[in-house]
Amino acid sequence: MDEEQNNEQSLAEKASDTIQDTKDAVRDGANLAKNVSTGNVLGAVKNGFSLLKNKKVRIAIISAILIPIIVVVSLAMSLFSIFDTIGNTIQSVINSFVNLFTADDSWDGSITIKDDDIKKVIDNIQEMGFDMDDLWLLGDIETDDTDTDETLKAKQEEASKKYVRKFLEAQLVTETPHYEPVIASGNAYNQKTYGQVYIYRANDQEYINENSKATPMSWMSYSTMQEEAAKNNEKGLNTIKNHYSIDDEGKLVIAQWTKIETTGKADEVIISLKHIDYKSAISQYTTPMNFFIYLTMVSQNPEFVSAVTDMVKNSRIELTIMDTKTVNVETDTYEYTTQTKTTYETKKQGVVINTETRGGEPKNHSRKITTTTTTVIPTPKITYARTWFYEQRVTYKIDNQDPYYNSETYTANEDPSLAEDPEPGDPPAGETVVWNTDKCRTFTTNITGTTYKEEPRRGVIDKTGEKGSNGVTQDSYKNERRQVKNNFTVDDKTTFLGLLDDYFKIPNSNRYEAAGKTNMVSGAEWLFGLMEKDGRLQNLEQVMRYVMYKYTGKDYGVKELDFSIFDIKDFSEISGLGSLKAFIRYFEGTREEGRTICCI
């Protein structure tokens, strides 16, 4: 009985949808014809969008109406150009956000997108003459009979923000260091969106791999780090050496230091801050917002793209700070021989009867001053990257650098100050005179150091999946037809290819569509073209060509993906004492000391 009622209800809903689709098609078709006849290109494109969204009449419209009209419209502006313009506009707005993400002193570790920033994106889209619904970027609007114009408008505005916010968060997740705070009621993680760039310090671990116990580094405000570094003492160093910060330019900031221990003196600590352009190094693992925008406009399935963003948020990038430690032991040894002579009187009955000067036993002396200078230069390395399409780990092992030893001995021949003292005359009776001979000075420099060397790299793991592989989690399906619940989840087994076969609800309708069975296949070339025009998306374009080949069997130009384009990069040094050889050159006076800036 229940099944019959459900079938009847389903038939009724389908009939209602069909009637509404037909009415909408008539209206949009009439508007399209009017806009073409009056030369309103933008209006014609908008009406074309509406017709393309009408699944019931899509085929008939394309063959009977849309194709000849698009030929006319394309003389002025193609739909492809519109998509490209929209993407460029959105990206330029995002790039202009001065405060899109700022890790200021009050940062709680979360990625927070301001409503004002989202509004800028929406306003720019609307200024082009489009509504969010035109671009399939409008979330579900739940209305009821009690809604007023004001409450309905508020719901529409909130629905307009849904996907823009989520797409922005997904981009920032793979650019932002992970800082997981602990609050009074427990751990705040999972209550907000947090960065997925994990930062560790090797701290002399022999191996850096999946089993190593490198020290997780914690975030510290930039102002606090500057204050502690300025102290130039052991306490300040211990406070900041296992912390990182973010400066005003968005660069990663970590401590590097030199400790000087000299015989007979208090220890000296010199701390400086190293600024690292880490975002450039990890850029190949970042999924820019435009990818999600283009994917939504082509697939016309925003919930499918929302699931893709959830996969992106499951990314993990690990940066490990590996110290190049250099220990320079300089010894200044001053050696000399003390000579003495004393005059003695011999008296008899109080009368001096003899005076004699005799030399004393020579005594050898050695005075040693040792200065040990330990310099720690941190070098960031990407040791692990896992994204929705790729996984790779790189292992490092601590290694002793070739030692450097130098010894130089100086005598009076090389240094006049080491000339022997002239022998003084005989002292008066009962007195002793002292002078030094055999003077020499020996300077030794012994430099040792440790660094980390990369072990042979492992192969890359393809994370894109295979046709028929897992989509959303099993408990996210409504039924065996792979219709997805509104509150779905993804996990480590979820793949892009699996999501293509999942049926997601189209917002503000009763329809469920699988992106792989509708527009992703027919619009694949459009997607590739849009991505090809965006410099930040060209590597991802190769991934998508490969994904669609695996899904359809059709050759889109990439039948085997060259994963080397995503190989983990090294950070390179612009300046600074990054190696033992450089350190030696510095102490030999053949290199000037400079501020260290690390980049790609």
XYZ file of C-alpha atoms in Angstrom:
600
model
C 0.000 0.000 0.000
C 2.760 2.411 1.014
C 4.698 1.510 -2.107
C 1.660 2.250 -4.317
C 1.202 5.601 -2.596
C 4.868 6.394 -3.080
C 4.620 5.460 -6.755
C 1.515 7.603 -7.168
C 3.208 10.476 -5.387
C 6.312 10.038 -7.535
C 4.195 10.053 -10.722
C 2.366 13.130 -9.517
C 5.636 14.913 -8.779
C 7.005 13.947 -12.195
C 3.879 15.193 -13.909
C 4.061 18.443 -11.977
C 7.725 18.849 -12.876
C 6.985 18.144 -16.537
C 4.230 20.766 -16.674
C 6.437 23.323 -14.924
C 9.393 22.525 -17.203
C 7.241 23.041 -20.273
C 5.861 26.351 -18.979
C 9.379 27.538 -18.131
C 10.660 26.505 -21.555
C 7.920 28.459 -23.352
C 8.674 31.539 -21.255
C 12.461 31.330 -21.645
C 12.194 30.544 -25.357
C 10.041 33.608 -25.940
C 12.449 35.799 -23.974
C 15.388 34.341 -25.857
C 13.829 35.112 -29.242
C 13.022 38.655 -28.107
C 16.560 39.324 -26.849
C 18.169 37.981 -30.017
C 15.916 40.096 -32.228
C 16.779 43.237 -30.235
C 20.505 42.488 -30.074
C 20.556 41.944 -26.306
C 23.420 39.434 -26.303
C 23.795 39.160 -22.528
C 20.074 38.639 -22.106
C 20.094 36.003 -24.833
C 22.912 34.123 -23.134
C 21.030 34.205 -19.814
C 17.928 32.790 -21.491
C 20.115 30.161 -23.115
C 21.373 29.180 -19.664
C 17.815 28.794 -18.430
C 16.881 26.615 -21.371
C 19.949 24.450 -20.903
C 18.891 23.845 -17.285
C 15.475 22.600 -18.445
C 16.165 18.886 -18.719
C 12.744 17.976 -20.065
C 13.066 19.989 -23.233
C 16.848 20.336 -23.440
C 17.344 18.113 -26.506
C 14.468 19.582 -28.438
C 15.490 23.134 -27.603
C 19.103 22.574 -28.582
C 18.175 21.093 -31.949
C 15.224 23.318 -32.813
C 15.917 26.665 -31.158
C 19.222 27.043 -29.368
C 21.696 25.973 -32.056
C 20.641 28.490 -34.753
C 20.297 31.232 -32.143
C 23.712 30.514 -30.604
C 25.201 30.858 -34.086
C 23.845 34.405 -34.139
C 24.805 35.150 -30.550
C 28.337 33.828 -30.979
C 29.055 36.562 -33.512
C 29.146 38.929 -30.554
C 30.016 36.744 -27.568
C 30.074 32.988 -27.146
C 28.907 31.148 -24.081
C 32.470 29.978 -23.670
C 33.660 33.559 -23.524
C 30.960 34.354 -20.978
C 32.121 31.483 -18.769
C 35.723 32.596 -19.141
C 34.846 36.204 -18.334
C 32.916 35.147 -15.252
C 35.848 33.067 -14.037
C 38.340 35.874 -14.608
C 36.068 38.358 -12.857
C 35.633 36.134 -9.820
C 39.370 35.453 -9.613
C 40.238 39.144 -9.845
C 37.797 39.905 -7.039
C 39.336 37.179 -4.879
C 42.846 38.469 -5.576
C 41.772 41.919 -4.468
C 40.729 40.731 -1.020
C 43.264 42.358 1.237
C 41.897 40.619 4.317
C 40.716 37.359 2.762
C 42.812 35.488 5.293
C 44.873 37.196 7.950
C 46.576 35.319 10.774
C 46.604 38.260 13.153
C 47.306 38.145 16.886
C 43.770 36.940 17.600
C 43.766 34.096 15.037
C 42.018 30.996 16.371
C 43.381 28.724 13.640
C 40.191 28.647 11.573
C 39.611 29.783 8.011
C 36.967 32.461 8.218
C 35.522 34.003 5.066
C 33.894 37.329 5.748
C 30.372 37.907 4.435
C 31.591 41.170 2.903
C 34.145 39.276 0.809
C 31.519 36.834 -0.436
C 29.234 39.740 -1.229
C 31.954 41.237 -3.440
C 31.971 38.089 -5.566
C 28.179 37.987 -5.793
C 27.937 41.716 -6.569
C 30.430 41.396 -9.417
C 28.490 38.482 -10.897
C 25.251 40.438 -10.668
C 26.888 43.512 -12.206
C 27.555 41.354 -15.261
C 23.809 40.788 -15.495
C 23.647 37.298 -14.009
C 21.888 35.879 -10.988
C 23.568 33.167 -8.931
C 20.916 30.758 -10.180
C 21.982 31.453 -13.775
C 25.393 29.993 -12.944
C 24.020 27.118 -10.834
C 25.539 28.738 -7.739
C 22.325 29.206 -5.765
C 21.748 26.861 -2.844
C 18.399 25.408 -1.795
C 15.888 27.949 -0.516
C 13.455 26.475 1.983
C 10.321 28.594 1.922
C 7.103 28.401 3.912
C 3.767 30.173 3.989
C 4.883 32.571 6.704
C 7.675 34.069 4.587
C 7.501 37.787 3.975
C 9.314 39.597 1.194
C 11.986 40.495 3.711
C 12.532 36.958 5.050
C 12.468 35.502 1.544
C 15.103 37.985 0.421
C 17.262 37.069 3.421
C 16.964 33.359 2.571
C 17.920 34.032 -1.043
C 20.956 36.031 0.029
C 22.073 33.248 2.356
C 21.547 30.618 -0.352
C 23.650 32.741 -2.724
C 26.610 32.567 -0.334
C 26.623 28.799 0.182
C 28.787 27.616 -2.694
C 30.972 30.721 -2.990
C 31.919 30.349 0.667
C 32.599 26.634 0.340
C 34.693 27.034 -2.811
C 36.771 29.773 -1.187
C 37.330 27.639 1.899
C 38.456 24.708 -0.252
C 41.093 26.864 -1.934
C 42.380 28.235 1.357
C 42.467 24.838 3.089
C 45.480 23.758 1.019
C 47.241 27.116 1.480
C 46.824 27.591 5.225
C 48.945 26.102 8.039
C 47.095 23.807 10.393
C 46.647 25.262 13.841
C 44.315 23.211 16.027
C 43.376 25.125 19.150
C 42.189 23.678 22.421
C 39.351 25.499 24.143
C 37.977 25.205 27.671
C 35.300 22.709 26.661
C 37.715 20.568 24.667
C 39.164 20.455 21.205
C 37.578 22.893 18.745
C 38.589 20.916 15.656
C 35.773 19.855 13.292
C 33.620 22.720 14.531
C 35.244 25.047 11.988
C 37.333 24.832 8.826
C 41.080 24.541 9.410
C 44.115 24.580 7.155
C 45.634 21.299 6.056
C 49.288 22.335 5.817
C 50.954 20.591 8.760
C 54.337 21.933 9.870
C 56.927 19.913 11.799
C 60.483 20.402 13.024
C 62.843 17.452 12.525
C 64.787 18.134 15.754
C 67.637 15.769 14.811
C 65.436 12.741 14.088
C 67.530 10.223 12.136
C 64.795 9.617 9.560
C 61.939 11.806 8.434
C 59.213 9.466 7.220
C 55.754 8.244 8.207
C 57.185 6.693 11.384
C 59.346 9.572 12.582
C 58.575 11.565 15.685
C 59.215 15.027 14.339
C 57.929 17.811 16.585
C 54.619 19.399 15.496
C 55.149 23.144 15.341
C 52.540 25.472 16.833
C 51.416 28.854 15.582
C 52.549 31.979 17.399
C 51.504 35.530 16.616
C 54.028 37.427 14.518
C 54.351 40.246 17.048
C 55.098 37.773 19.856
C 57.680 35.978 17.742
C 59.400 39.278 16.941
C 59.486 40.219 20.625
C 60.977 36.887 21.677
C 63.553 36.928 18.876
C 64.644 40.439 19.867
C 65.644 39.152 23.326
C 68.583 37.266 21.802
C 68.858 34.909 24.746
C 68.328 31.243 25.539
C 64.892 31.837 26.997
C 63.651 33.653 23.902
C 65.058 30.915 21.663
C 63.394 28.115 23.618
C 60.111 30.005 23.404
C 60.021 30.264 19.608
C 62.144 27.520 18.056
C 59.259 25.028 17.826
C 56.755 27.650 16.682
C 55.950 29.294 13.365
C 54.133 32.462 12.434
C 52.684 34.196 9.382
C 53.902 37.679 8.497
C 51.944 40.534 6.934
C 52.779 39.265 3.428
C 51.450 35.791 4.170
C 54.912 34.222 4.378
C 55.787 31.508 6.850
C 58.150 32.738 9.579
C 60.449 30.480 11.609
C 63.487 31.017 13.817
C 67.119 30.475 12.962
C 69.887 31.106 15.432
C 73.542 31.189 16.352
C 74.861 30.359 19.809
C 78.369 31.474 20.812
C 80.112 29.920 23.828
C 83.478 31.438 24.755
C 85.798 30.431 27.588
C 85.425 32.800 30.496
C 82.451 34.675 29.021
C 78.683 34.434 29.218
C 77.016 32.601 26.348
C 75.711 34.740 23.499
C 72.600 33.915 21.445
C 71.752 35.638 18.175
C 68.248 34.978 16.804
C 66.903 35.977 13.418
C 63.648 35.213 11.635
C 63.457 33.446 8.310
C 60.598 34.343 5.947
C 59.490 31.575 3.589
C 57.273 31.848 0.519
C 55.767 28.452 1.244
C 52.661 28.987 -0.889
C 54.707 28.891 -4.089
C 56.174 25.528 -3.122
C 52.796 23.925 -2.473
C 50.890 25.675 -5.267
C 50.586 22.471 -7.322
C 48.503 20.939 -4.525
C 46.159 23.908 -4.196
C 42.809 23.749 -5.986
C 41.913 27.337 -6.970
C 38.347 28.540 -6.616
C 37.976 28.970 -10.379
C 38.194 25.204 -10.806
C 35.042 24.793 -8.725
C 33.295 27.656 -10.534
C 34.029 26.198 -13.983
C 33.146 22.691 -12.812
C 29.800 23.953 -11.521
C 28.930 25.916 -14.654
C 29.772 22.963 -16.907
C 28.274 20.170 -14.775
C 25.242 22.264 -13.711
C 25.375 20.183 -10.535
C 26.573 22.287 -7.580
C 26.082 19.544 -4.987
C 28.383 17.270 -6.989
C 30.989 20.042 -6.932
C 30.314 20.531 -3.225
C 31.296 16.889 -2.706
C 34.494 17.538 -4.673
C 35.314 20.446 -2.337
C 34.851 18.099 0.622
C 37.460 15.809 -0.943
C 39.787 18.782 -1.320
C 39.297 19.635 2.349
C 40.556 16.126 3.158
C 43.937 17.019 1.651
C 47.056 16.922 3.780
C 50.384 18.594 3.102
C 53.323 18.176 5.455
C 56.219 20.616 5.639
C 59.146 19.526 7.775
C 61.711 22.050 8.939
C 65.090 20.309 8.736
C 68.012 22.029 10.386
C 71.404 22.317 8.801
C 73.486 22.483 11.958
C 77.050 23.762 11.795
C 79.409 23.670 14.795
C 82.529 25.793 14.440
C 85.086 25.283 17.222
C 87.823 27.918 17.137
C 90.700 27.513 19.557
C 93.283 30.201 20.261
C 96.248 28.636 22.085
C 99.018 30.934 23.337
C 102.168 29.135 24.476
C 105.314 30.640 26.010
C 108.142 29.875 28.403
C 108.732 31.926 31.528
C 112.365 32.614 32.333
C 113.500 33.975 35.715
C 116.685 34.997 37.447
C 117.250 35.978 41.036
C 120.165 37.731 42.734
C 121.374 36.206 45.976
C 123.759 37.708 48.592
C 126.060 35.762 50.847
C 126.779 37.435 54.148
C 129.189 36.648 56.908
C 128.753 38.297 60.244
C 126.397 40.746 58.586
C 128.810 41.668 55.871
C 128.117 40.827 52.218
C 130.925 38.718 51.093
C 129.417 37.513 47.771
C 126.671 38.402 45.273
C 125.424 35.853 42.735
C 122.639 35.870 40.140
C 121.193 32.500 39.234
C 118.617 31.554 36.611
C 115.463 29.759 37.694
C 113.895 26.639 36.203
C 112.050 27.625 32.958
C 108.316 27.025 33.099
C 106.162 26.286 30.066
C 102.716 27.870 29.931
C 99.667 27.383 27.713
C 96.598 29.611 27.737
C 93.656 28.409 25.695
C 90.489 30.262 24.690
C 87.837 28.201 22.916
C 84.912 29.706 21.063
C 82.190 27.313 19.936
C 79.749 28.779 17.449
C 76.686 26.651 16.713
C 74.611 27.889 13.802
C 71.228 26.404 12.958
C 69.838 27.177 9.506
C 66.315 25.767 9.011
C 65.400 24.405 5.599
C 61.748 23.618 4.808
C 60.981 20.474 2.830
C 57.687 19.090 1.573
C 57.740 15.561 2.956
C 54.172 14.465 2.203
C 51.339 15.546 -0.061
C 47.901 13.978 -0.373
C 45.237 15.576 -2.537
C 42.087 14.351 -4.269
C 44.163 13.273 -7.282
C 47.645 12.437 -5.981
C 49.690 11.130 -3.047
C 53.444 11.129 -2.509
C 55.871 10.877 0.400
C 59.550 11.802 0.410
C 61.915 10.399 3.052
C 64.997 12.162 4.405
C 67.913 10.893 6.490
C 70.258 12.928 8.674
C 73.769 12.995 7.291
C 77.151 14.217 8.513
C 78.727 16.818 6.305
C 82.391 16.591 5.386
C 84.320 18.143 8.265
C 86.661 21.062 7.823
C 89.858 21.407 9.849
C 92.489 24.092 9.718
C 95.430 24.846 12.003
C 97.881 27.734 11.772
C 100.809 28.384 14.091
C 102.474 31.790 14.380
C 105.859 32.695 15.866
C 107.930 35.848 15.861
C 108.706 35.243 12.221
C 105.026 35.745 11.286
C 103.909 38.010 14.109
C 106.279 40.606 15.624
C 104.173 40.722 18.776
C 105.413 37.215 19.497
C 109.068 38.256 19.651
C 110.894 37.088 22.731
C 111.187 39.531 25.613
C 114.736 40.851 25.942
C 116.538 39.439 28.903
C 116.586 42.069 31.643
C 119.662 42.969 33.638
C 120.491 41.315 36.903
C 118.059 42.343 39.584
C 119.087 43.851 42.906
C 119.912 41.462 45.671
C 116.901 39.557 46.891
C 114.806 40.315 43.812
C 113.696 38.273 40.804
C 113.111 39.370 37.231
C 110.814 37.554 34.793
C 110.648 37.515 31.000
C 108.970 35.329 28.366
C 110.558 33.429 25.532
C 109.573 30.833 22.930
C 106.292 32.561 22.255
C 103.894 31.045 19.717
C 100.236 31.165 18.945
C 98.157 28.431 17.324
C 94.738 28.984 15.818
C 92.647 25.929 14.964
C 89.292 25.836 13.256
C 87.283 22.636 13.354
C 83.928 22.761 11.585
C 81.490 19.878 11.628
C 77.874 19.763 10.618
C 74.780 17.744 9.946
C 72.148 18.113 7.295
C 69.346 16.034 5.795
C 69.593 14.209 2.499
C 66.721 12.892 0.442
C 66.327 9.136 0.135
C 65.186 7.557 -3.169
C 61.649 8.700 -3.897
C 58.694 6.356 -3.799
C 56.189 6.106 -6.592
C 53.194 8.395 -6.868
C 49.764 7.065 -5.901
C 46.903 7.902 -8.281
C 43.945 9.042 -6.133
C 41.480 9.833 -8.942
C 39.907 6.360 -8.752
C 38.437 4.106 -11.413
C 35.031 3.993 -13.045
C 32.720 2.372 -10.519
C 34.864 3.246 -7.500
C 33.561 4.811 -4.288
C 31.618 8.045 -4.240
C 30.114 9.439 -1.054
C 30.065 7.243 2.050
C 27.576 4.366 2.073
C 25.414 5.933 4.770
C 25.021 9.038 2.583
C 22.807 7.275 0.024
C 19.026 7.509 0.161
C 18.517 4.349 -1.865
C 20.158 1.799 -4.143
C 19.907 4.189 -7.090
C 22.797 6.166 -5.521
C 20.617 9.171 -4.803
C 22.546 11.206 -2.247
C 21.129 12.624 0.969
C 21.314 16.351 1.598
C 23.760 15.892 4.479
C 26.270 13.635 2.766
C 29.869 12.916 3.738
C 33.017 11.803 1.935
C 35.990 9.866 3.289
C 39.448 8.662 2.257
C 37.887 6.100 -0.097
C 35.879 8.702 -2.014
C 37.160 9.387 -5.537
C 36.302 11.902 -8.227
C 35.378 9.108 -10.630
C 33.098 7.597 -8.011
C 31.304 10.909 -7.452
C 30.551 11.163 -11.177
C 28.061 8.293 -10.789
C 26.364 9.638 -7.654
C 22.955 11.292 -8.096
C 22.921 14.633 -6.301
C 19.843 16.771 -5.767
C 19.696 19.810 -8.025
C 18.981 22.798 -5.744
C 15.459 24.246 -5.785
C 14.065 21.291 -7.738
C 13.008 17.690 -7.209
C 15.568 16.346 -9.670
C 18.547 14.127 -8.924
C 21.315 14.028 -11.511
C 24.657 12.269 -11.858
C 27.232 14.632 -13.353
C 28.913 11.830 -15.272
C 25.678 10.817 -16.976
C 24.719 14.338 -18.066
C 26.740 17.473 -18.610
C 30.255 16.452 -17.561
C 30.623 14.258 -20.615
C 28.941 16.590 -23.088
C 30.704 19.640 -21.635
C 34.135 18.100 -21.090
C 35.848 19.993 -23.906
C 34.402 23.268 -22.606
C 35.818 22.535 -19.179
C 39.250 21.744 -20.607
C 39.215 24.921 -22.681
C 38.324 27.086 -19.700
C 41.013 25.501 -17.543
C 43.614 25.786 -20.288
C 43.150 29.561 -20.366
C 43.850 29.845 -16.633
C 47.545 29.533 -15.766
C 46.784 28.205 -12.276
C 44.591 25.411 -13.660
C 46.729 24.013 -16.472
C 48.107 21.107 -14.430
C 44.612 20.322 -13.151
C 43.413 20.455 -16.754
C 45.716 17.493 -17.475
C 44.222 15.679 -14.484
C 40.672 16.293 -15.734
C 41.513 15.091 -19.265
C 42.904 11.935 -17.690
C 39.883 11.513 -15.386
C 37.404 11.879 -18.234
C 39.405 9.422 -20.342
C 39.206 6.859 -17.533
C 35.480 7.516 -17.177
C 34.456 7.463 -20.852
C 37.276 5.635 -22.636
C 37.439 8.579 -25.039
C 40.871 10.015 -25.767
C 40.940 13.636 -24.595
C 44.686 13.933 -25.149
C 45.841 12.402 -21.856
C 45.612 8.622 -21.623
C 48.427 8.397 -19.096
C 48.959 11.204 -16.620
C 52.518 12.417 -16.165
C 52.494 12.817 -12.402
C 55.957 14.368 -12.503
C 54.257 17.731 -13.072
C 53.156 17.447 -9.440
C 56.508 16.263 -8.085
C 57.390 17.631 -4.690
C 59.535 20.704 -5.182
C 62.522 21.869 -3.210
C 62.655 25.265 -1.591
C 65.679 27.140 -2.890
C 67.846 29.619 -1.037
C 68.178 33.128 -2.424
C 70.783 34.001 0.206
C 71.995 32.869 3.582
C 74.345 30.286 5.025
C 72.506 27.206 3.969
C 75.339 24.688 3.925
C 78.615 23.837 5.597
C 80.593 24.949 2.550
C 78.821 28.288 2.588
C 79.514 28.573 6.299
C 83.204 27.911 5.696
C 83.320 30.500 2.925
C 81.779 32.997 5.299
C 84.409 32.391 7.978
C 87.161 32.557 5.373
C 85.894 35.995 4.453
C 84.833 35.113 0.919
C 81.132 35.584 1.461
C 79.102 38.298 3.066
C 76.364 37.504 5.537
C 72.868 38.302 4.278
C 69.237 38.135 5.289
C 67.811 34.750 4.520
C 64.700 34.549 2.400
C 63.476 31.191 1.251
C 61.389 30.814 -1.837
C 60.853 28.683 -4.915
